[in-house]
PDB file of C-alpha atoms and ligand atoms in Angstrom:
ATOM      1  CA  MET U   1      -0.081   0.004   0.048  1.00  0.00           C
ATOM      2  CA  THR U   2       1.817   3.419  -0.886  1.00  0.00           C
ATOM      3  CA  HIS U   3       1.808   6.184   1.415  1.00  0.00           C
ATOM      4  CA  PRO U   4       1.330  10.058   0.838  1.00  0.00           C
ATOM      5  CA  SER U   5       5.158  10.256   2.168  1.00  0.00           C
ATOM      6  CA  ASP U   6       6.227   7.666  -0.256  1.00  0.00           C
ATOM      7  CA  ASN U   7       6.115  10.129  -3.103  1.00  0.00           C
ATOM      8  CA  ARG U   8       8.290  12.614  -1.581  1.00  0.00           C
ATOM      9  CA  ALA U   9      11.540  10.661  -1.231  1.00  0.00           C
ATOM     10  CA  ASP U  10      13.977  13.170  -1.348  1.00  0.00           C
ATOM     11  CA  VAL U  11      12.319  16.062   0.327  1.00  0.00           C
ATOM     12  CA  PRO U  12      12.544  16.221   3.908  1.00  0.00           C
ATOM     13  CA  SER U  13       9.756  16.220   5.758  1.00  0.00           C
ATOM     14  CA  GLU U  14       8.208  17.753   8.922  1.00  0.00           C
ATOM     15  CA  GLY U  15       7.314  14.422  10.742  1.00  0.00           C
ATOM     16  CA  ASP U  16       9.132  11.299  11.393  1.00  0.00           C
ATOM     17  CA  SER U  17       8.515   9.586   8.281  1.00  0.00           C
ATOM     18  CA  ASN U  18      11.375  11.402   6.460  1.00  0.00           C
ATOM     19  CA  ARG U  19      12.363   9.151   4.181  1.00  0.00           C
ATOM     20  CA  SER U  20      14.558  11.455   2.281  1.00  0.00           C
ATOM     21  CA  SER U  21      18.158   9.830   0.884  1.00  0.00           C
ATOM     22  CA  TYR U  22      19.608  11.464   4.202  1.00  0.00           C
ATOM     23  CA  ARG U  23      17.920   9.239   6.370  1.00  0.00           C
ATOM     24  CA  GLN U  24      18.181   6.301   4.510  1.00  0.00           C
ATOM     25  CA  ALA U  25      22.232   7.012   4.642  1.00  0.00           C
ATOM     26  CA  TRP U  26      21.947   7.433   7.984  1.00  0.00           C
ATOM     27  CA  GLN U  27      20.531   3.837   8.660  1.00  0.00           C
ATOM     28  CA  PHE U  28      22.909   2.747   6.605  1.00  0.00           C
ATOM     29  CA  ARG U  29      25.353   3.828   8.150  1.00  0.00           C
ATOM     30  CA  HIS U  30      24.213   3.776  11.698  1.00  0.00           C
ATOM     31  CA  ILE U  31      21.893   0.583  12.164  1.00  0.00           C
ATOM     32  CA  ASP U  32      23.139  -2.474  12.449  1.00  0.00           C
ATOM     33  CA  ARG U  33      21.725  -6.165  11.088  1.00  0.00           C
ATOM     34  CA  GLN U  34      19.990  -7.008  13.965  1.00  0.00           C
ATOM     35  CA  THR U  35      18.094  -4.110  14.462  1.00  0.00           C
ATOM     36  CA  GLN U  36      17.245  -3.573  11.260  1.00  0.00           C
ATOM     37  CA  ALA U  37      15.886  -7.281  11.437  1.00  0.00           C
ATOM     38  CA  TRP U  38      13.408  -5.729  14.445  1.00  0.00           C
ATOM     39  CA  LEU U  39      12.263  -2.521  12.067  1.00  0.00           C
ATOM     40  CA  ASP U  40      11.659  -5.218   9.322  1.00  0.00           C
ATOM     41  CA  ARG U  41       9.308  -7.403  11.582  1.00  0.00           C
ATOM     42  CA  ASP U  42       7.777  -3.865  13.048  1.00  0.00           C
ATOM     43  CA  ALA U  43       6.920  -2.718   9.643  1.00  0.00           C
ATOM     44  CA  ARG U  44       5.632  -5.971   8.796  1.00  0.00           C
ATOM     45  CA  ALA U  45       3.323  -6.248  12.373  1.00  0.00           C
ATOM     46  CA  TYR U  46       2.110  -2.819  12.151  1.00  0.00           C
ATOM     47  CA  LEU U  47      -0.019  -0.648  10.037  1.00  0.00           C
ATOM     48  CA  ARG U  48       1.758   2.267   9.125  1.00  0.00           C
ATOM     49  CA  GLN U  49       1.241   5.189  10.900  1.00  0.00           C
ATOM     50  CA  SER U  50       1.178   8.956   8.969  1.00  0.00           C
ATOM     51  CA  LEU U  51       4.502  10.496  10.266  1.00  0.00           C
ATOM     52  CA  SER U  52       5.051   7.970  12.738  1.00  0.00           C
ATOM     53  CA  THR U  53       6.297   4.906  10.788  1.00  0.00           C
ATOM     54  CA  PRO U  54       8.544   3.074   9.490  1.00  0.00           C
ATOM     55  CA  CYS U  55      10.435   3.687  12.543  1.00  0.00           C
ATOM     56  CA  LEU U  56      13.935   5.107  12.384  1.00  0.00           C
ATOM     57  CA  ASN U  57      15.771   3.075  15.077  1.00  0.00           C
ATOM     58  CA  LEU U  58      15.136   0.427  18.242  1.00  0.00           C
ATOM     59  CA  LEU U  59      14.978   1.486  21.564  1.00  0.00           C
ATOM     60  CA  ASP U  60      16.414  -0.904  24.904  1.00  0.00           C
ATOM     61  CA  SER U  61      15.531   1.811  27.642  1.00  0.00           C
ATOM     62  CA  CYS U  62      14.945   5.047  28.295  1.00  0.00           C
ATOM     63  CA  GLN U  63      15.988   7.263  31.669  1.00  0.00           C
ATOM     64  CA  GLY U  64      15.763  10.863  32.600  1.00  0.00           C
ATOM     65  CA  THR U  65      16.364  12.727  29.467  1.00  0.00           C
ATOM     66  CA  THR U  66      18.494   9.829  27.806  1.00  0.00           C
ATOM     67  CA  LEU U  67      16.794   6.838  25.392  1.00  0.00           C
ATOM     68  CA  THR U  68      19.490   4.074  24.578  1.00  0.00           C
ATOM     69  CA  ASP U  69      18.984   1.950  21.593  1.00  0.00           C
ATOM     70  CA  ARG U  70      19.613  -1.800  21.159  1.00  0.00           C
ATOM     71  CA  GLN U  71      23.270  -0.774  20.198  1.00  0.00           C
ATOM     72  CA  GLY U  72      23.858   0.847  23.239  1.00  0.00           C
ATOM     73  CA  ARG U  73      24.075   4.595  21.832  1.00  0.00           C
ATOM     74  CA  GLU U  74      22.719   6.952  23.703  1.00  0.00           C
ATOM     75  CA  ILE U  75      20.387   9.561  22.512  1.00  0.00           C
ATOM     76  CA  LEU U  76      19.407  12.819  24.185  1.00  0.00           C
ATOM     77  CA  ASP U  77      15.689  13.174  23.823  1.00  0.00           C
ATOM     78  CA  PHE U  78      14.990  17.138  23.335  1.00  0.00           C
ATOM     79  CA  HIS U  79      11.575  16.537  22.539  1.00  0.00           C
ATOM     80  CA  GLY U  80       9.518  14.136  25.355  1.00  0.00           C
ATOM     81  CA  ASN U  81       6.406  14.569  23.108  1.00  0.00           C
ATOM     82  CA  SER U  82       5.633  17.667  25.327  1.00  0.00           C
ATOM     83  CA  VAL U  83       4.586  15.248  28.224  1.00  0.00           C
ATOM     84  CA  HIS U  84       7.775  13.427  29.936  1.00  0.00           C
ATOM     85  CA  GLN U  85       8.978  17.076  31.569  1.00  0.00           C
ATOM     86  CA  VAL U  86       9.919  15.127  34.591  1.00  0.00           C
ATOM     87  CA  GLY U  87      12.236  12.810  32.280  1.00  0.00           C
ATOM     88  CA  TYR U  88      11.507   9.075  31.452  1.00  0.00           C
ATOM     89  CA  GLY U  89      11.096   6.591  34.640  1.00  0.00           C
ATOM     90  CA  HIS U  90      11.251   9.160  37.474  1.00  0.00           C
ATOM     91  CA  PRO U  91      11.295   7.238  40.499  1.00  0.00           C
ATOM     92  CA  ARG U  92       8.329   8.865  42.193  1.00  0.00           C
ATOM     93  CA  VAL U  93       6.297   8.487  39.263  1.00  0.00           C
ATOM     94  CA  ILE U  94       7.284   4.577  38.993  1.00  0.00           C
ATOM     95  CA  ALA U  95       6.713   3.931  42.699  1.00  0.00           C
ATOM     96  CA  ALA U  96       3.257   6.004  42.459  1.00  0.00           C
ATOM     97  CA  ILE U  97       2.094   4.097  39.757  1.00  0.00           C
ATOM     98  CA  LYS U  98       3.455   0.710  40.957  1.00  0.00           C
ATOM     99  CA  ALA U  99       1.777   1.411  44.589  1.00  0.00           C
ATOM    100  CA  GLN U 100      -1.433   2.428  42.736  1.00  0.00           C
ATOM    101  CA  LEU U 101      -1.536  -0.871  40.501  1.00  0.00           C
ATOM    102  CA  ASP U 102      -1.473  -3.009  43.446  1.00  0.00           C
ATOM    103  CA  ARG U 103      -4.367  -1.191  45.277  1.00  0.00           C
ATOM    104  CA  LEU U 104      -6.710  -0.335  42.771  1.00  0.00           C
ATOM    105  CA  PRO U 105      -5.866  -0.725  38.970  1.00  0.00           C
ATOM    106  CA  PHE U 106      -8.922   0.163  37.724  1.00  0.00           C
ATOM    107  CA  CYS U 107     -11.936   2.366  38.867  1.00  0.00           C
ATOM    108  CA  PRO U 108     -15.956   2.349  37.136  1.00  0.00           C
ATOM    109  CA  ARG U 109     -16.812   5.211  36.531  1.00  0.00           C
ATOM    110  CA  ARG U 110     -19.878   4.672  39.076  1.00  0.00           C
ATOM    111  CA  TYR U 111     -17.840   4.620  41.648  1.00  0.00           C
ATOM    112  CA  THR U 112     -14.770   7.115  42.679  1.00  0.00           C
ATOM    113  CA  ASN U 113     -11.534   6.819  44.887  1.00  0.00           C
ATOM    114  CA  ILE U 114      -9.861   9.305  46.937  1.00  0.00           C
ATOM    115  CA  PRO U 115      -6.515   9.727  44.621  1.00  0.00           C
ATOM    116  CA  ALA U 116      -8.638  10.935  41.633  1.00  0.00           C
ATOM    117  CA  ILE U 117     -10.792  13.091  43.493  1.00  0.00           C
ATOM    118  CA  ALA U 118      -7.696  14.680  45.019  1.00  0.00           C
ATOM    119  CA  LEU U 119      -5.758  14.717  41.555  1.00  0.00           C
ATOM    120  CA  ALA U 120      -8.820  16.677  40.018  1.00  0.00           C
ATOM    121  CA  GLU U 121      -8.466  18.870  43.149  1.00  0.00           C
ATOM    122  CA  LYS U 122      -4.813  19.775  42.444  1.00  0.00           C
ATOM    123  CA  LEU U 123      -5.425  20.126  38.517  1.00  0.00           C
ATOM    124  CA  ALA U 124      -7.984  22.703  39.479  1.00  0.00           C
ATOM    125  CA  GLU U 125      -5.759  24.133  41.805  1.00  0.00           C
ATOM    126  CA  ILE U 126      -3.055  24.765  39.885  1.00  0.00           C
ATOM    127  CA  THR U 127      -4.516  25.878  36.531  1.00  0.00           C
ATOM    128  CA  PRO U 128      -3.756  29.183  35.619  1.00  0.00           C
ATOM    129  CA  MET U 129      -7.151  30.271  34.445  1.00  0.00           C
ATOM    130  CA  PRO U 130     -10.133  29.481  36.749  1.00  0.00           C
ATOM    131  CA  LEU U 131     -11.014  25.734  35.960  1.00  0.00           C
ATOM    132  CA  GLY U 132     -14.592  24.541  37.857  1.00  0.00           C
ATOM    133  CA  LYS U 133     -14.326  21.412  36.465  1.00  0.00           C
ATOM    134  CA  VAL U 134     -11.897  18.369  35.099  1.00  0.00           C
ATOM    135  CA  LEU U 135     -12.851  15.553  32.539  1.00  0.00           C
ATOM    136  CA  LEU U 136      -9.745  13.137  32.339  1.00  0.00           C
ATOM    137  CA  VAL U 137      -9.697  11.726  28.804  1.00  0.00           C
ATOM    138  CA  PRO U 138      -7.040   9.194  27.258  1.00  0.00           C
ATOM    139  CA  GLY U 139      -5.331  11.542  25.285  1.00  0.00           C
ATOM    140  CA  GLY U 140      -5.008  14.910  23.111  1.00  0.00           C
ATOM    141  CA  THR U 141      -7.027  13.755  20.089  1.00  0.00           C
ATOM    142  CA  SER U 142      -9.873  13.011  22.443  1.00  0.00           C
ATOM    143  CA  ALA U 143      -9.479  16.145  24.561  1.00  0.00           C
ATOM    144  CA  VAL U 144     -10.328  17.746  21.273  1.00  0.00           C
ATOM    145  CA  GLY U 145     -13.056  15.978  20.345  1.00  0.00           C
ATOM    146  CA  MET U 146     -14.926  16.485  23.478  1.00  0.00           C
ATOM    147  CA  ALA U 147     -13.804  20.496  23.737  1.00  0.00           C
ATOM    148  CA  LEU U 148     -15.675  20.163  20.518  1.00  0.00           C
ATOM    149  CA  LYS U 149     -18.456  19.098  21.442  1.00  0.00           C
ATOM    150  CA  LEU U 150     -18.857  20.985  25.085  1.00  0.00           C
ATOM    151  CA  ALA U 151     -18.329  23.994  22.645  1.00  0.00           C
ATOM    152  CA  ARG U 152     -21.606  23.071  20.848  1.00  0.00           C
ATOM    153  CA  THR U 153     -23.385  22.088  23.738  1.00  0.00           C
ATOM    154  CA  ALA U 154     -22.498  25.689  25.742  1.00  0.00           C
ATOM    155  CA  THR U 155     -22.730  27.620  22.895  1.00  0.00           C
ATOM    156  CA  GLY U 156     -25.347  26.129  20.260  1.00  0.00           C
ATOM    157  CA  ARG U 157     -22.797  27.078  17.565  1.00  0.00           C
ATOM    158  CA  PHE U 158     -20.400  24.846  15.319  1.00  0.00           C
ATOM    159  CA  LYS U 159     -18.398  26.856  13.681  1.00  0.00           C
ATOM    160  CA  THR U 160     -14.468  26.853  14.356  1.00  0.00           C
ATOM    161  CA  ILE U 161     -11.571  28.872  13.354  1.00  0.00           C
ATOM    162  CA  SER U 162      -7.847  27.514  13.217  1.00  0.00           C
ATOM    163  CA  MET U 163      -4.481  27.823  11.849  1.00  0.00           C
ATOM    164  CA  TRP U 164      -3.359  26.399   8.510  1.00  0.00           C
ATOM    165  CA  ASP U 165      -0.622  23.212   9.104  1.00  0.00           C
ATOM    166  CA  SER U 166      -2.077  23.049  12.528  1.00  0.00           C
ATOM    167  CA  PHE U 167      -2.503  19.585  14.247  1.00  0.00           C
ATOM    168  CA  HIS U 168      -4.538  18.918  16.660  1.00  0.00           C
ATOM    169  CA  GLY U 169      -4.933  14.948  16.498  1.00  0.00           C
ATOM    170  CA  ALA U 170      -5.588  12.633  13.954  1.00  0.00           C
ATOM    171  CA  SER U 171      -9.122  11.882  14.318  1.00  0.00           C
ATOM    172  CA  LEU U 172     -12.289  12.725  11.879  1.00  0.00           C
ATOM    173  CA  ASP U 173     -12.876  15.589  14.316  1.00  0.00           C
ATOM    174  CA  ALA U 174      -9.397  16.728  14.834  1.00  0.00           C
ATOM    175  CA  ILE U 175      -8.336  16.422  11.525  1.00  0.00           C
ATOM    176  CA  SER U 176     -11.163  18.735  10.433  1.00  0.00           C
ATOM    177  CA  VAL U 177     -10.170  21.270  12.705  1.00  0.00           C
ATOM    178  CA  GLY U 178      -6.452  20.575  11.971  1.00  0.00           C
ATOM    179  CA  GLY U 179      -4.503  21.880   8.857  1.00  0.00           C
ATOM    180  CA  GLU U 180      -2.128  19.878   7.856  1.00  0.00           C
ATOM    181  CA  ALA U 181      -3.276  18.323   4.013  1.00  0.00           C
ATOM    182  CA  LEU U 182      -1.311  15.144   4.674  1.00  0.00           C
ATOM    183  CA  PHE U 183      -3.894  14.446   7.212  1.00  0.00           C
ATOM    184  CA  ARG U 184      -7.144  16.465   5.414  1.00  0.00           C
ATOM    185  CA  SER U 185      -6.360  14.320   1.830  1.00  0.00           C
ATOM    186  CA  GLY U 186      -8.248  12.425  -0.065  1.00  0.00           C
ATOM    187  CA  ILE U 187     -10.335  11.239   3.034  1.00  0.00           C
ATOM    188  CA  GLY U 188     -13.745  12.109   1.996  1.00  0.00           C
ATOM    189  CA  PRO U 189     -16.117  14.729   4.165  1.00  0.00           C
ATOM    190  CA  LEU U 190     -14.799  15.995   6.685  1.00  0.00           C
ATOM    191  CA  LEU U 191     -16.887  18.098   9.644  1.00  0.00           C
ATOM    192  CA  PRO U 192     -18.569  21.115   8.138  1.00  0.00           C
ATOM    193  CA  GLY U 193     -17.773  24.609   9.245  1.00  0.00           C
ATOM    194  CA  CYS U 194     -13.928  24.321  10.206  1.00  0.00           C
ATOM    195  CA  VAL U 195     -12.492  27.636   8.932  1.00  0.00           C
ATOM    196  CA  HIS U 196      -9.011  27.918   8.458  1.00  0.00           C
ATOM    197  CA  VAL U 197      -6.598  30.947   8.529  1.00  0.00           C
ATOM    198  CA  PRO U 198      -2.912  31.286   7.492  1.00  0.00           C
ATOM    199  CA  PRO U 199      -0.641  32.281  10.716  1.00  0.00           C
ATOM    200  CA  ALA U 200       0.072  35.814  11.292  1.00  0.00           C
ATOM    201  CA  ASP U 201       3.769  35.587  11.752  1.00  0.00           C
ATOM    202  CA  PRO U 202       6.061  37.895  10.189  1.00  0.00           C
ATOM    203  CA  TYR U 203       9.298  35.793  10.668  1.00  0.00           C
ATOM    204  CA  ARG U 204       7.885  33.251   8.704  1.00  0.00           C
ATOM    205  CA  CYS U 205       5.236  34.606   6.367  1.00  0.00           C
ATOM    206  CA  VAL U 206       3.086  32.895   3.958  1.00  0.00           C
ATOM    207  CA  TRP U 207       3.417  35.668   1.293  1.00  0.00           C
ATOM    208  CA  ASN U 208       7.041  36.488   1.775  1.00  0.00           C
ATOM    209  CA  ALA U 209       6.238  39.864   3.173  1.00  0.00           C
ATOM    210  CA  ASN U 210       9.949  39.904   5.124  1.00  0.00           C
ATOM    211  CA  GLY U 211       8.316  41.318   8.349  1.00  0.00           C
ATOM    212  CA  ASP U 212       6.715  44.501   5.906  1.00  0.00           C
ATOM    213  CA  CYS U 213       3.191  44.122   7.579  1.00  0.00           C
ATOM    214  CA  ALA U 214       2.290  47.383   6.433  1.00  0.00           C
ATOM    215  CA  ALA U 215       3.307  46.893   2.855  1.00  0.00           C
ATOM    216  CA  CYS U 216       1.296  43.273   2.563  1.00  0.00           C
ATOM    217  CA  ASP U 217      -1.611  45.064   4.538  1.00  0.00           C
ATOM    218  CA  LEU U 218      -2.013  42.148   6.295  1.00  0.00           C
ATOM    219  CA  LYS U 219      -3.171  39.619   3.814  1.00  0.00           C
ATOM    220  CA  CYS U 220      -2.799  36.780   6.842  1.00  0.00           C
ATOM    221  CA  ALA U 221      -5.651  38.856   8.777  1.00  0.00           C
ATOM    222  CA  ALA U 222      -7.958  38.895   5.471  1.00  0.00           C
ATOM    223  CA  THR U 223      -7.395  35.080   4.403  1.00  0.00           C
ATOM    224  CA  SER U 224      -9.425  32.098   5.231  1.00  0.00           C
ATOM    225  CA  ASN U 225     -10.601  28.698   3.780  1.00  0.00           C
ATOM    226  CA  THR U 226     -12.670  26.017   4.981  1.00  0.00           C
TER     227      THR U 226
HETATM  228  C1  PLP J 301      -1.201  20.436  19.582  1.00  0.00           C
HETATM  229  C2  PLP J 301      -1.447  18.980  19.625  1.00  0.00           C
HETATM  230  N1  PLP J 301      -3.061  18.409  19.840  1.00  0.00           N
HETATM  231  C3  PLP J 301      -3.521  17.384  20.044  1.00  0.00           C
HETATM  232  C4  PLP J 301      -2.375  16.233  19.652  1.00  0.00           C
HETATM  233  C5  PLP J 301      -2.872  15.050  19.960  1.00  0.00           C
HETATM  234  O1  PLP J 301      -2.134  14.136  20.802  1.00  0.00           O
HETATM  235  P1  PLP J 301      -2.930  12.748  21.039  1.00  0.00           P
HETATM  236  O2  PLP J 301      -1.836  12.393  20.106  1.00  0.00           O
HETATM  237  O3  PLP J 301      -2.312  12.187  22.764  1.00  0.00           O
HETATM  238  O4  PLP J 301      -4.211  11.958  20.630  1.00  0.00           O
HETATM  239  C6  PLP J 301      -1.096  16.533  19.623  1.00  0.00           C
HETATM  240  C7  PLP J 301      -0.047  15.329  19.494  1.00  0.00           C
HETATM  241  O5  PLP J 301       1.206  15.344  19.354  1.00  0.00           O
HETATM  242  C8  PLP J 301      -0.843  17.812  19.695  1.00  0.00           C
HETATM  243  O6  PLP J 301       0.499  18.357  19.485  1.00  0.00           O
END
């Protein structure tokens, strides 16, 4: 099965599915046969995900800021998916997870429990804007989907406005408000009323105005598409 990124073999892409000759050259130099065999098994076993596979390398462990691959090399993780701010495998986090798994690994929502109540109260307390209620969801995509539903319910309206090239997740509702062509193309009708506008960014101006917003007459502010 072909994939949109397959057509861009020599164009370095934003995501991890970079299939440029640079990546192939790196893999040829640095990936040994055993690792390659695991990468091949991964590619056979998993459906390919936009921007995530085929995988670059095989990890063995991680600790703090460091990823260690199966060939023993250490990699400093500057990204951490924006959710590992305390580092990989922080001992206090591991201890808390283990203790909770031993005591109450799951709580059906017809019931509650003291750690869950304490967590919601703490989140409300430390969130900068006044936050009355907490809703825990499995991930960012679900958070976006639920926020869309809540906003529709609260306002009685359905239109959204978001940026070209923005990423809000990969589900149908999230790609509707998202602005990345890779996710939106060739997938049929998306949610109606999703308006997209260009980023107002003088530094990387879409119209190459080079920061001269007056001469450009703020085209970004006058432009939108669905
Ligand atoms: C801004 C933004 N919104 C939504 C998501 C989707 O989150 P998730 O992958 O947890 O569904 C991401 C993930 O990278 C994100 O960066």
